[in-house]
Amino acid sequence: MNNDVDTSDIGFRPAIGPCNNSFEELTFKVAHLDAKVAYLEKLIPILTPNFVPAGTTDMAYKITRTVTINGQQRWIRANSEQEYAEKLLKLYAGDTAPVTVSAGKHDFATYAMSWFEIYSRPNIATATASTYERQLKKIILPHFEGISVEDVTIDHVQLLFNGMSGAKSSKEKTKTVLGMVLDMAVEDGLLQRNPLKSKRLKISGASSQTRKPYTVEEMQYIVGHLGQVQSLSDRNFLALIALHPLRLEEVLGLKWDDIDLEQMVIHVRRAVTHPNRSSAEIKETKTAASMRDVALTVTALQHLVPGKPGDFVCGERAPYSYTQVRHMRTRIAKDIDFTTGITPARFRPTVLTDIYEQTKDVKKTQAAAGHTTAAMTFKHYVNGRNTASAVTATAIDSIYGSVPC
């Protein structure tokens, strides 16, 4: 730790641990907070080493830190260093307003983050961990601030979901994370029953919208202008994602060794994700069923320009970062003058919809998607080009026929 603040005049020794100064001494040093912001910015991280600097998290509060006072860990949340310092002073003065958990009980925020750091984060994918952490810090912890685990009721839980807007599926994600925290509380004997399992609980919200596929005309335009994409890497990417039922992370994870140009097969063996919208992370495919072989289309083959064996199709020695993918999408749209925009996630439901439209084969469509069940494929990815298909009317006519009056 770089303790470059001179604290000798208040008898503070940062290496020992929690601050043991009297409230009067601490107050003396920070009495004029507006004139000592620079001092506080250096002093506070030493007082509370487990801090999250402002601007480095997307949670509801800009600052979330833990501080140990008289052997008890407390959470302080604030939107500025000034507000944080004021709350810190109140805690040292014995005013427990920022944290109102009763003595002998467990602060919900501390308990929930303990679950996340010990049992959750080390055992899940980075992208999933980021989602869980965002659910906790942005939604769950602010709602349960100042509440002990032992005092959580169905009312607290219901009010949480009542105050959330958006799709029901988004609320279900929050429910999943909260449920695991409360299950641990039941197991630890802090709660008799998980409030989320109450029959009174009602979670409502708008239905999730399936991603709209590109129209046939849009796809014909994109494929017809593949040759206009200037960068070979960009062209390879578009040929693979627009003409095959692949996830973006699967295309980014492809190496040239995975594409058998002679046998016309794409071997999906890994994925590349960007959990924090930054550098790339190489990982296993989303599910076991996702690790599959996909037939390479003749149209795509005509546009592919192979690179070195072992190189990534997009990125050569290292896969593309989040920013590189975003810039690539912009370049492609500009090269082919496609004003609708290149949205990788729209190609997969588009291709799967048309595979089923042409084959009417549920199993083949499911296998191409890499899904464990056909229900997943048809619920989220196969939309149908014409819901009022004449085929259905023809089927009825063929059975009942035209009966004269």
mmCIF file of C-alpha atoms in Angstrom:
data_model
loop_
_atom_site.group_PDB
_atom_site.id
_atom_site.type_symbol
_atom_site.label_atom_id
_atom_site.label_comp_id
_atom_site.label_asym_id
_atom_site.label_seq_id
_atom_site.Cartn_x
_atom_site.Cartn_y
_atom_site.Cartn_z
ATOM 1 C CA MET A 1 0.000 0.000 0.000
ATOM 2 C CA ASN A 2 1.324 3.425 -0.929
ATOM 3 C CA ASN A 3 0.664 5.511 2.193
ATOM 4 C CA ASP A 4 1.813 8.875 0.947
ATOM 5 C CA VAL A 5 -0.356 10.857 3.368
ATOM 6 C CA ASP A 6 1.354 12.300 6.423
ATOM 7 C CA THR A 7 -0.777 10.984 9.280
ATOM 8 C CA SER A 8 1.861 11.052 11.992
ATOM 9 C CA ASP A 9 0.358 14.160 13.596
ATOM 10 C CA ILE A 10 -2.871 12.296 14.394
ATOM 11 C CA GLY A 11 -1.151 9.137 15.583
ATOM 12 C CA PHE A 12 -2.462 6.995 12.726
ATOM 13 C CA ARG A 13 -0.561 3.906 11.576
ATOM 14 C CA PRO A 14 -2.125 2.615 8.308
ATOM 15 C CA ALA A 15 -0.304 -0.723 8.294
ATOM 16 C CA ILE A 16 -1.915 -1.876 11.550
ATOM 17 C CA GLY A 17 -5.537 -1.933 10.376
ATOM 18 C CA PRO A 18 -8.704 0.005 11.295
ATOM 19 C CA CYS A 19 -8.386 3.574 12.487
ATOM 20 C CA ASN A 20 -8.299 3.798 16.304
ATOM 21 C CA ASN A 21 -8.266 7.584 16.631
ATOM 22 C CA SER A 22 -10.850 9.318 18.707
ATOM 23 C CA PHE A 23 -13.734 11.032 17.013
ATOM 24 C CA GLU A 24 -12.450 14.424 18.175
ATOM 25 C CA GLU A 25 -9.046 13.876 16.529
ATOM 26 C CA LEU A 26 -10.576 12.759 13.254
ATOM 27 C CA THR A 27 -13.037 15.653 13.315
ATOM 28 C CA PHE A 28 -10.187 18.109 13.830
ATOM 29 C CA LYS A 29 -8.464 16.969 10.656
ATOM 30 C CA VAL A 30 -11.570 17.078 8.445
ATOM 31 C CA ALA A 31 -13.600 19.869 10.047
ATOM 32 C CA HIS A 32 -13.210 22.035 6.976
ATOM 33 C CA LEU A 33 -14.061 19.416 4.348
ATOM 34 C CA ASP A 34 -14.602 21.847 1.520
ATOM 35 C CA ALA A 35 -10.990 23.040 1.844
ATOM 36 C CA LYS A 36 -9.448 19.573 2.241
ATOM 37 C CA VAL A 37 -10.928 17.465 -0.591
ATOM 38 C CA ALA A 38 -7.477 16.502 -1.877
ATOM 39 C CA TYR A 39 -6.459 15.398 1.624
ATOM 40 C CA LEU A 40 -9.575 13.277 2.037
ATOM 41 C CA GLU A 41 -9.142 11.580 -1.320
ATOM 42 C CA LYS A 42 -5.808 10.237 -0.091
ATOM 43 C CA LEU A 43 -6.813 9.595 3.523
ATOM 44 C CA ILE A 44 -10.070 7.706 2.956
ATOM 45 C CA PRO A 45 -8.618 4.809 0.891
ATOM 46 C CA ILE A 46 -6.180 4.186 3.763
ATOM 47 C CA LEU A 47 -8.957 4.205 6.332
ATOM 48 C CA THR A 48 -10.987 1.832 4.146
ATOM 49 C CA PRO A 49 -8.688 -0.238 1.916
ATOM 50 C CA ASN A 50 -11.557 -2.257 0.389
ATOM 51 C CA PHE A 51 -12.976 0.635 -1.577
ATOM 52 C CA VAL A 52 -14.373 1.034 -5.081
ATOM 53 C CA PRO A 53 -13.313 4.377 -6.610
ATOM 54 C CA ALA A 54 -16.020 6.559 -8.081
ATOM 55 C CA GLY A 55 -16.629 5.965 -11.768
ATOM 56 C CA THR A 56 -15.407 2.349 -11.822
ATOM 57 C CA THR A 57 -18.759 0.656 -11.314
ATOM 58 C CA ASP A 58 -22.239 0.932 -12.761
ATOM 59 C CA MET A 59 -24.025 0.545 -9.424
ATOM 60 C CA ALA A 60 -26.680 2.961 -8.117
ATOM 61 C CA TYR A 61 -24.164 4.806 -5.866
ATOM 62 C CA LYS A 62 -20.880 6.164 -7.177
ATOM 63 C CA ILE A 63 -18.996 5.052 -4.052
ATOM 64 C CA THR A 64 -19.390 1.801 -2.098
ATOM 65 C CA ARG A 65 -16.835 1.000 0.628
ATOM 66 C CA THR A 66 -16.480 -1.133 3.718
ATOM 67 C CA VAL A 67 -15.040 0.207 6.965
ATOM 68 C CA THR A 68 -14.295 -1.666 10.187
ATOM 69 C CA ILE A 69 -15.284 0.159 13.379
ATOM 70 C CA ASN A 70 -14.814 -1.495 16.765
ATOM 71 C CA GLY A 71 -14.366 -4.836 15.042
ATOM 72 C CA GLN A 72 -17.616 -4.572 13.092
ATOM 73 C CA GLN A 73 -17.643 -4.232 9.301
ATOM 74 C CA ARG A 74 -20.008 -1.590 7.897
ATOM 75 C CA TRP A 75 -20.966 -0.615 4.353
ATOM 76 C CA ILE A 76 -21.126 3.047 3.377
ATOM 77 C CA ARG A 77 -22.653 4.208 0.088
ATOM 78 C CA ALA A 78 -22.440 7.750 -1.206
ATOM 79 C CA ASN A 79 -22.454 9.801 -4.373
ATOM 80 C CA SER A 80 -19.479 12.018 -3.485
ATOM 81 C CA GLU A 81 -16.363 12.048 -1.303
ATOM 82 C CA GLN A 82 -17.998 14.791 0.792
ATOM 83 C CA GLU A 83 -21.074 12.658 1.471
ATOM 84 C CA TYR A 84 -18.915 9.621 2.207
ATOM 85 C CA ALA A 85 -16.759 11.537 4.693
ATOM 86 C CA GLU A 86 -19.829 12.872 6.494
ATOM 87 C CA LYS A 87 -21.239 9.356 6.846
ATOM 88 C CA LEU A 88 -17.884 8.071 8.013
ATOM 89 C CA LEU A 89 -17.720 10.740 10.718
ATOM 90 C CA LYS A 90 -21.230 9.858 11.889
ATOM 91 C CA LEU A 91 -20.226 6.224 12.233
ATOM 92 C CA TYR A 92 -17.153 7.097 14.312
ATOM 93 C CA ALA A 93 -19.334 9.368 16.425
ATOM 94 C CA GLY A 94 -21.651 6.470 17.161
ATOM 95 C CA ASP A 95 -24.425 7.595 14.816
ATOM 96 C CA THR A 96 -25.396 4.434 12.914
ATOM 97 C CA ALA A 97 -27.750 6.170 10.498
ATOM 98 C CA PRO A 98 -25.953 4.923 7.363
ATOM 99 C CA VAL A 99 -26.331 1.345 8.601
ATOM 100 C CA THR A 100 -29.231 0.529 10.866
ATOM 101 C CA VAL A 101 -28.746 -3.198 11.291
ATOM 102 C CA SER A 102 -29.568 -4.352 14.802
ATOM 103 C CA ALA A 103 -26.762 -5.628 17.006
ATOM 104 C CA GLY A 104 -26.095 -9.333 16.605
ATOM 105 C CA LYS A 105 -27.763 -9.496 13.201
ATOM 106 C CA HIS A 106 -26.271 -9.694 9.723
ATOM 107 C CA ASP A 107 -26.154 -6.691 7.402
ATOM 108 C CA PHE A 108 -27.793 -7.773 4.161
ATOM 109 C CA ALA A 109 -25.256 -6.062 1.881
ATOM 110 C CA THR A 110 -22.256 -7.598 3.629
ATOM 111 C CA TYR A 111 -23.904 -11.018 3.694
ATOM 112 C CA ALA A 112 -24.914 -10.890 0.016
ATOM 113 C CA MET A 113 -21.460 -9.822 -1.159
ATOM 114 C CA SER A 114 -19.895 -12.539 0.975
ATOM 115 C CA TRP A 115 -22.060 -15.094 -0.863
ATOM 116 C CA PHE A 116 -21.044 -13.613 -4.200
ATOM 117 C CA GLU A 117 -17.291 -13.518 -3.533
ATOM 118 C CA ILE A 118 -17.025 -16.941 -1.853
ATOM 119 C CA TYR A 119 -19.643 -19.159 -3.482
ATOM 120 C CA SER A 120 -20.619 -17.494 -6.746
ATOM 121 C CA ARG A 121 -17.853 -15.577 -8.524
ATOM 122 C CA PRO A 122 -15.157 -18.293 -8.331
ATOM 123 C CA ASN A 123 -17.464 -20.920 -9.822
ATOM 124 C CA ILE A 124 -19.162 -19.199 -12.759
ATOM 125 C CA ALA A 125 -18.124 -17.686 -16.077
ATOM 126 C CA THR A 126 -16.803 -14.132 -16.044
ATOM 127 C CA ALA A 127 -19.749 -12.844 -18.068
ATOM 128 C CA THR A 128 -22.217 -14.445 -15.660
ATOM 129 C CA ALA A 129 -20.307 -13.067 -12.674
ATOM 130 C CA SER A 130 -20.508 -9.576 -14.154
ATOM 131 C CA THR A 131 -24.265 -9.964 -14.572
ATOM 132 C CA TYR A 132 -24.712 -11.191 -10.983
ATOM 133 C CA GLU A 133 -22.552 -8.382 -9.594
ATOM 134 C CA ARG A 134 -24.521 -5.810 -11.571
ATOM 135 C CA GLN A 135 -27.802 -7.222 -10.265
ATOM 136 C CA LEU A 136 -26.516 -7.048 -6.706
ATOM 137 C CA LYS A 137 -24.930 -3.612 -6.727
ATOM 138 C CA LYS A 138 -27.348 -1.794 -8.993
ATOM 139 C CA ILE A 139 -30.687 -3.281 -7.921
ATOM 140 C CA ILE A 140 -30.664 -5.561 -4.885
ATOM 141 C CA LEU A 141 -28.284 -3.901 -2.398
ATOM 142 C CA PRO A 142 -29.731 -0.379 -2.706
ATOM 143 C CA HIS A 143 -33.200 -1.783 -2.005
ATOM 144 C CA PHE A 144 -32.121 -3.718 1.096
ATOM 145 C CA GLU A 145 -29.834 -0.999 2.485
ATOM 146 C CA GLY A 146 -29.939 -0.832 6.265
ATOM 147 C CA ILE A 147 -31.877 -4.106 6.568
ATOM 148 C CA SER A 148 -30.543 -7.180 8.321
ATOM 149 C CA VAL A 149 -30.859 -10.576 6.691
ATOM 150 C CA GLU A 150 -32.961 -11.845 9.587
ATOM 151 C CA ASP A 151 -35.546 -9.094 9.040
ATOM 152 C CA VAL A 152 -36.158 -9.668 5.304
ATOM 153 C CA THR A 153 -39.847 -10.398 4.634
ATOM 154 C CA ILE A 154 -42.048 -11.099 1.648
ATOM 155 C CA ASP A 155 -43.066 -7.433 1.780
ATOM 156 C CA HIS A 156 -39.479 -6.315 1.188
ATOM 157 C CA VAL A 157 -39.184 -8.667 -1.754
ATOM 158 C CA GLN A 158 -42.525 -7.718 -3.297
ATOM 159 C CA LEU A 159 -41.706 -4.005 -3.034
ATOM 160 C CA LEU A 160 -38.420 -4.645 -4.823
ATOM 161 C CA PHE A 161 -40.153 -6.093 -7.870
ATOM 162 C CA ASN A 162 -42.991 -3.562 -7.719
ATOM 163 C CA GLY A 163 -40.418 -0.810 -8.105
ATOM 164 C CA MET A 164 -38.694 -2.384 -11.107
ATOM 165 C CA SER A 165 -39.671 -1.475 -14.642
ATOM 166 C CA GLY A 166 -39.006 -3.374 -17.846
ATOM 167 C CA ALA A 167 -39.589 -6.907 -19.046
ATOM 168 C CA LYS A 168 -40.552 -9.740 -16.745
ATOM 169 C CA SER A 169 -37.472 -11.656 -17.897
ATOM 170 C CA SER A 170 -35.258 -8.900 -16.447
ATOM 171 C CA LYS A 171 -36.985 -9.222 -13.092
ATOM 172 C CA GLU A 172 -36.517 -12.983 -13.222
ATOM 173 C CA LYS A 173 -32.748 -12.451 -13.485
ATOM 174 C CA THR A 174 -32.860 -10.371 -10.317
ATOM 175 C CA LYS A 175 -34.978 -13.044 -8.665
ATOM 176 C CA THR A 176 -32.396 -15.698 -9.507
ATOM 177 C CA VAL A 177 -29.559 -13.838 -7.786
ATOM 178 C CA LEU A 178 -31.646 -12.776 -4.781
ATOM 179 C CA GLY A 179 -32.951 -16.323 -4.450
ATOM 180 C CA MET A 180 -29.474 -17.778 -4.059
ATOM 181 C CA VAL A 181 -28.617 -15.254 -1.346
ATOM 182 C CA LEU A 182 -31.821 -15.980 0.567
ATOM 183 C CA ASP A 183 -31.377 -19.741 0.155
ATOM 184 C CA MET A 184 -28.017 -19.433 1.891
ATOM 185 C CA ALA A 185 -29.682 -17.429 4.658
ATOM 186 C CA VAL A 186 -32.173 -20.267 5.191
ATOM 187 C CA GLU A 187 -29.352 -22.806 5.213
ATOM 188 C CA ASP A 188 -27.468 -20.704 7.768
ATOM 189 C CA GLY A 189 -30.546 -20.532 9.984
ATOM 190 C CA LEU A 190 -30.998 -16.784 9.556
ATOM 191 C CA LEU A 191 -34.393 -17.194 7.883
ATOM 192 C CA GLN A 192 -36.970 -19.899 8.435
ATOM 193 C CA ARG A 193 -38.170 -19.764 4.829
ATOM 194 C CA ASN A 194 -37.113 -18.087 1.605
ATOM 195 C CA PRO A 195 -39.593 -15.225 1.000
ATOM 196 C CA LEU A 196 -39.237 -15.733 -2.758
ATOM 197 C CA LYS A 197 -41.075 -19.042 -2.395
ATOM 198 C CA SER A 198 -44.205 -17.434 -1.005
ATOM 199 C CA LYS A 199 -47.353 -17.943 -3.062
ATOM 200 C CA ARG A 200 -48.209 -14.289 -2.423
ATOM 201 C CA LEU A 201 -45.261 -13.046 -4.471
ATOM 202 C CA LYS A 202 -46.295 -11.637 -7.835
ATOM 203 C CA ILE A 203 -43.775 -10.668 -10.508
ATOM 204 C CA SER A 204 -45.248 -8.956 -13.526
ATOM 205 C CA GLY A 205 -43.766 -7.166 -16.501
ATOM 206 C CA ALA A 206 -43.819 -6.826 -20.242
ATOM 207 C CA SER A 207 -43.084 -9.855 -22.376
ATOM 208 C CA SER A 208 -39.594 -10.112 -23.815
ATOM 209 C CA GLN A 209 -39.399 -9.160 -27.451
ATOM 210 C CA THR A 210 -37.725 -11.642 -29.777
ATOM 211 C CA ARG A 211 -35.016 -10.086 -31.895
ATOM 212 C CA LYS A 212 -36.439 -9.152 -35.280
ATOM 213 C CA PRO A 213 -34.761 -11.017 -38.159
ATOM 214 C CA TYR A 214 -33.594 -9.300 -41.296
ATOM 215 C CA THR A 215 -36.024 -9.493 -44.192
ATOM 216 C CA VAL A 216 -35.242 -11.721 -47.183
ATOM 217 C CA GLU A 217 -34.647 -8.595 -49.265
ATOM 218 C CA GLU A 218 -32.193 -7.216 -46.687
ATOM 219 C CA MET A 219 -30.311 -10.506 -46.580
ATOM 220 C CA GLN A 220 -30.137 -10.671 -50.362
ATOM 221 C CA TYR A 221 -28.705 -7.160 -50.396
ATOM 222 C CA ILE A 222 -26.084 -7.953 -47.734
ATOM 223 C CA VAL A 223 -24.955 -11.182 -49.421
ATOM 224 C CA GLY A 224 -25.018 -9.533 -52.846
ATOM 225 C CA HIS A 225 -22.610 -6.833 -51.622
ATOM 226 C CA LEU A 226 -20.197 -9.066 -49.693
ATOM 227 C CA GLY A 227 -17.531 -8.457 -52.301
ATOM 228 C CA GLN A 228 -17.597 -4.724 -51.556
ATOM 229 C CA VAL A 229 -16.298 -5.194 -48.001
ATOM 230 C CA GLN A 230 -12.767 -3.813 -48.167
ATOM 231 C CA SER A 231 -11.031 -5.590 -45.284
ATOM 232 C CA LEU A 232 -10.472 -9.327 -45.797
ATOM 233 C CA SER A 233 -11.008 -9.954 -42.089
ATOM 234 C CA ASP A 234 -14.283 -7.999 -42.167
ATOM 235 C CA ARG A 235 -15.417 -9.920 -45.251
ATOM 236 C CA ASN A 236 -14.598 -13.265 -43.647
ATOM 237 C CA PHE A 237 -16.589 -12.267 -40.574
ATOM 238 C CA LEU A 238 -19.661 -11.185 -42.547
ATOM 239 C CA ALA A 239 -19.617 -14.308 -44.724
ATOM 240 C CA LEU A 240 -19.570 -16.540 -41.657
ATOM 241 C CA ILE A 241 -22.106 -14.765 -39.451
ATOM 242 C CA ALA A 242 -24.599 -13.812 -42.173
ATOM 243 C CA LEU A 243 -24.747 -17.217 -43.831
ATOM 244 C CA HIS A 244 -24.646 -19.598 -40.851
ATOM 245 C CA PRO A 245 -26.660 -20.081 -37.627
ATOM 246 C CA LEU A 246 -23.749 -19.037 -35.404
ATOM 247 C CA ARG A 247 -23.614 -16.878 -32.312
ATOM 248 C CA LEU A 248 -21.342 -13.836 -32.441
ATOM 249 C CA GLU A 249 -19.138 -15.363 -29.731
ATOM 250 C CA GLU A 250 -18.805 -18.547 -31.816
ATOM 251 C CA VAL A 251 -17.696 -16.690 -34.949
ATOM 252 C CA LEU A 252 -15.166 -14.671 -32.933
ATOM 253 C CA GLY A 253 -13.859 -17.938 -31.454
ATOM 254 C CA LEU A 254 -13.247 -19.616 -34.815
ATOM 255 C CA LYS A 255 -9.696 -20.339 -35.914
ATOM 256 C CA TRP A 256 -8.780 -21.293 -39.453
ATOM 257 C CA ASP A 257 -8.056 -24.809 -38.209
ATOM 258 C CA ASP A 258 -11.760 -25.056 -37.317
ATOM 259 C CA ILE A 259 -12.915 -24.469 -40.910
ATOM 260 C CA ASP A 260 -12.541 -27.490 -43.193
ATOM 261 C CA LEU A 261 -12.748 -25.980 -46.661
ATOM 262 C CA GLU A 262 -12.524 -29.372 -48.378
ATOM 263 C CA GLN A 263 -15.230 -31.115 -46.346
ATOM 264 C CA MET A 264 -17.267 -27.875 -46.145
ATOM 265 C CA VAL A 265 -17.641 -28.036 -42.361
ATOM 266 C CA ILE A 266 -17.279 -25.444 -39.598
ATOM 267 C CA HIS A 267 -16.202 -26.973 -36.279
ATOM 268 C CA VAL A 268 -17.516 -24.851 -33.394
ATOM 269 C CA ARG A 269 -15.128 -25.544 -30.517
ATOM 270 C CA ARG A 270 -14.779 -22.350 -28.460
ATOM 271 C CA ALA A 271 -16.272 -18.923 -27.864
ATOM 272 C CA VAL A 272 -14.918 -15.419 -27.352
ATOM 273 C CA THR A 273 -16.837 -13.007 -25.137
ATOM 274 C CA HIS A 274 -16.323 -9.506 -23.743
ATOM 275 C CA PRO A 275 -17.693 -9.672 -20.160
ATOM 276 C CA ASN A 276 -16.883 -6.063 -19.326
ATOM 277 C CA ARG A 277 -17.080 -4.677 -22.853
ATOM 278 C CA SER A 278 -13.314 -4.559 -23.081
ATOM 279 C CA SER A 279 -10.696 -7.210 -23.803
ATOM 280 C CA ALA A 280 -11.638 -10.613 -25.192
ATOM 281 C CA GLU A 281 -12.012 -13.744 -23.074
ATOM 282 C CA ILE A 282 -11.614 -17.164 -24.684
ATOM 283 C CA LYS A 283 -13.938 -19.734 -23.135
ATOM 284 C CA GLU A 284 -15.882 -22.907 -23.781
ATOM 285 C CA THR A 285 -19.048 -22.805 -25.832
ATOM 286 C CA LYS A 286 -22.259 -21.720 -24.140
ATOM 287 C CA THR A 287 -23.493 -25.300 -23.664
ATOM 288 C CA ALA A 288 -22.321 -28.807 -24.564
ATOM 289 C CA ALA A 289 -24.827 -28.811 -27.435
ATOM 290 C CA SER A 290 -23.242 -25.619 -28.763
ATOM 291 C CA MET A 291 -20.049 -27.522 -29.537
ATOM 292 C CA ARG A 292 -21.117 -28.779 -32.942
ATOM 293 C CA ASP A 293 -20.344 -29.033 -36.645
ATOM 294 C CA VAL A 294 -22.129 -26.649 -38.999
ATOM 295 C CA ALA A 295 -22.216 -27.062 -42.764
ATOM 296 C CA LEU A 296 -20.254 -24.382 -44.619
ATOM 297 C CA THR A 297 -22.317 -22.729 -47.350
ATOM 298 C CA VAL A 298 -21.009 -22.512 -50.904
ATOM 299 C CA THR A 299 -21.837 -18.801 -50.942
ATOM 300 C CA ALA A 300 -19.637 -18.170 -47.916
ATOM 301 C CA LEU A 301 -16.797 -20.278 -49.369
ATOM 302 C CA GLN A 302 -16.676 -17.998 -52.409
ATOM 303 C CA HIS A 303 -15.818 -15.034 -50.170
ATOM 304 C CA LEU A 304 -13.529 -16.600 -47.564
ATOM 305 C CA VAL A 305 -9.816 -15.794 -47.754
ATOM 306 C CA PRO A 306 -8.023 -18.215 -45.376
ATOM 307 C CA GLY A 307 -5.344 -16.994 -42.991
ATOM 308 C CA LYS A 308 -2.550 -18.805 -41.174
ATOM 309 C CA PRO A 309 -3.324 -22.105 -39.414
ATOM 310 C CA GLY A 310 -3.863 -21.459 -35.713
ATOM 311 C CA ASP A 311 -4.851 -17.829 -36.241
ATOM 312 C CA PHE A 312 -8.290 -16.543 -35.327
ATOM 313 C CA VAL A 313 -10.482 -15.779 -38.320
ATOM 314 C CA CYS A 314 -11.119 -12.384 -36.735
ATOM 315 C CA GLY A 315 -7.986 -11.038 -35.097
ATOM 316 C CA GLU A 316 -5.171 -13.331 -36.253
ATOM 317 C CA ARG A 317 -3.041 -14.210 -33.189
ATOM 318 C CA ALA A 318 -5.498 -12.738 -30.692
ATOM 319 C CA PRO A 319 -9.286 -12.445 -30.946
ATOM 320 C CA TYR A 320 -10.968 -9.098 -31.459
ATOM 321 C CA SER A 321 -11.757 -6.910 -28.474
ATOM 322 C CA TYR A 322 -15.202 -5.403 -27.929
ATOM 323 C CA THR A 323 -14.120 -2.104 -29.465
ATOM 324 C CA GLN A 324 -12.624 -3.814 -32.520
ATOM 325 C CA VAL A 325 -15.881 -5.687 -33.150
ATOM 326 C CA ARG A 326 -17.873 -2.473 -32.850
ATOM 327 C CA HIS A 327 -15.604 -0.681 -35.316
ATOM 328 C CA MET A 328 -15.771 -3.651 -37.709
ATOM 329 C CA ARG A 329 -19.571 -3.486 -37.779
ATOM 330 C CA THR A 330 -19.395 0.214 -38.632
ATOM 331 C CA ARG A 331 -16.880 -0.379 -41.435
ATOM 332 C CA ILE A 332 -18.944 -3.146 -43.013
ATOM 333 C CA ALA A 333 -22.155 -1.097 -43.002
ATOM 334 C CA LYS A 334 -20.281 1.791 -44.615
ATOM 335 C CA ASP A 335 -18.573 -0.397 -47.231
ATOM 336 C CA ILE A 336 -21.843 -1.903 -48.461
ATOM 337 C CA ASP A 337 -23.915 1.230 -47.842
ATOM 338 C CA PHE A 338 -26.346 -0.647 -45.575
ATOM 339 C CA THR A 339 -28.146 2.063 -43.602
ATOM 340 C CA THR A 340 -30.116 -0.390 -41.444
ATOM 341 C CA GLY A 341 -26.862 -1.324 -39.717
ATOM 342 C CA ILE A 342 -24.978 -4.569 -39.149
ATOM 343 C CA THR A 343 -26.318 -6.178 -35.973
ATOM 344 C CA PRO A 344 -24.634 -9.578 -35.421
ATOM 345 C CA ALA A 345 -27.377 -10.838 -33.084
ATOM 346 C CA ARG A 346 -30.003 -10.449 -35.840
ATOM 347 C CA PHE A 347 -28.306 -12.846 -38.254
ATOM 348 C CA ARG A 348 -28.746 -15.953 -36.100
ATOM 349 C CA PRO A 349 -32.566 -15.768 -35.796
ATOM 350 C CA THR A 350 -32.704 -14.789 -39.472
ATOM 351 C CA VAL A 351 -30.768 -17.834 -40.658
ATOM 352 C CA LEU A 352 -32.575 -20.224 -38.296
ATOM 353 C CA THR A 353 -35.950 -18.876 -39.412
ATOM 354 C CA ASP A 354 -35.086 -19.479 -43.053
ATOM 355 C CA ILE A 355 -33.572 -22.914 -42.374
ATOM 356 C CA TYR A 356 -36.876 -23.999 -40.879
ATOM 357 C CA GLU A 357 -38.928 -22.247 -43.576
ATOM 358 C CA GLN A 358 -37.062 -24.216 -46.240
ATOM 359 C CA THR A 359 -36.707 -27.588 -44.492
ATOM 360 C CA LYS A 360 -39.682 -27.738 -42.092
ATOM 361 C CA ASP A 361 -37.392 -30.006 -40.070
ATOM 362 C CA VAL A 362 -37.519 -29.274 -36.328
ATOM 363 C CA LYS A 363 -34.578 -31.491 -35.371
ATOM 364 C CA LYS A 364 -32.267 -30.159 -38.070
ATOM 365 C CA THR A 365 -33.070 -26.594 -37.118
ATOM 366 C CA GLN A 366 -32.457 -27.348 -33.435
ATOM 367 C CA ALA A 367 -29.133 -29.049 -34.219
ATOM 368 C CA ALA A 368 -28.019 -26.129 -36.386
ATOM 369 C CA ALA A 369 -28.818 -23.758 -33.523
ATOM 370 C CA GLY A 370 -26.881 -25.833 -31.016
ATOM 371 C CA HIS A 371 -29.786 -25.944 -28.584
ATOM 372 C CA THR A 372 -30.515 -28.692 -26.084
ATOM 373 C CA THR A 373 -34.256 -28.478 -26.751
ATOM 374 C CA ALA A 374 -36.360 -27.530 -29.771
ATOM 375 C CA ALA A 375 -38.505 -25.385 -27.480
ATOM 376 C CA MET A 376 -35.614 -22.957 -27.027
ATOM 377 C CA THR A 377 -35.085 -22.740 -30.779
ATOM 378 C CA PHE A 378 -38.693 -21.989 -31.609
ATOM 379 C CA LYS A 379 -39.387 -19.698 -28.667
ATOM 380 C CA HIS A 380 -36.550 -17.273 -29.285
ATOM 381 C CA TYR A 381 -35.090 -17.823 -32.753
ATOM 382 C CA VAL A 382 -37.564 -19.094 -35.324
ATOM 383 C CA ASN A 383 -40.067 -16.324 -36.038
ATOM 384 C CA GLY A 384 -41.716 -17.356 -39.287
ATOM 385 C CA ARG A 385 -41.759 -15.233 -42.412
ATOM 386 C CA ASN A 386 -45.525 -15.324 -42.943
ATOM 387 C CA THR A 387 -47.811 -15.971 -39.992
ATOM 388 C CA ALA A 388 -50.864 -16.042 -42.282
ATOM 389 C CA SER A 389 -49.373 -18.673 -44.574
ATOM 390 C CA ALA A 390 -51.562 -19.932 -47.397
ATOM 391 C CA VAL A 391 -50.255 -23.414 -46.602
ATOM 392 C CA THR A 392 -52.488 -23.605 -43.531
ATOM 393 C CA ALA A 393 -55.582 -22.712 -45.571
ATOM 394 C CA THR A 394 -54.617 -25.224 -48.246
ATOM 395 C CA ALA A 395 -54.306 -27.940 -45.603
ATOM 396 C CA ILE A 396 -57.847 -27.260 -44.361
ATOM 397 C CA ASP A 397 -59.222 -27.160 -47.910
ATOM 398 C CA SER A 398 -57.603 -30.503 -48.684
ATOM 399 C CA ILE A 399 -59.333 -32.130 -45.706
ATOM 400 C CA TYR A 400 -62.805 -30.628 -45.829
ATOM 401 C CA GLY A 401 -63.006 -29.672 -49.480
ATOM 402 C CA SER A 402 -65.630 -27.435 -50.995
ATOM 403 C CA VAL A 403 -69.119 -28.732 -50.184
ATOM 404 C CA PRO A 404 -71.973 -27.323 -52.348
ATOM 405 C CA CYS A 405 -74.978 -25.942 -50.516
#
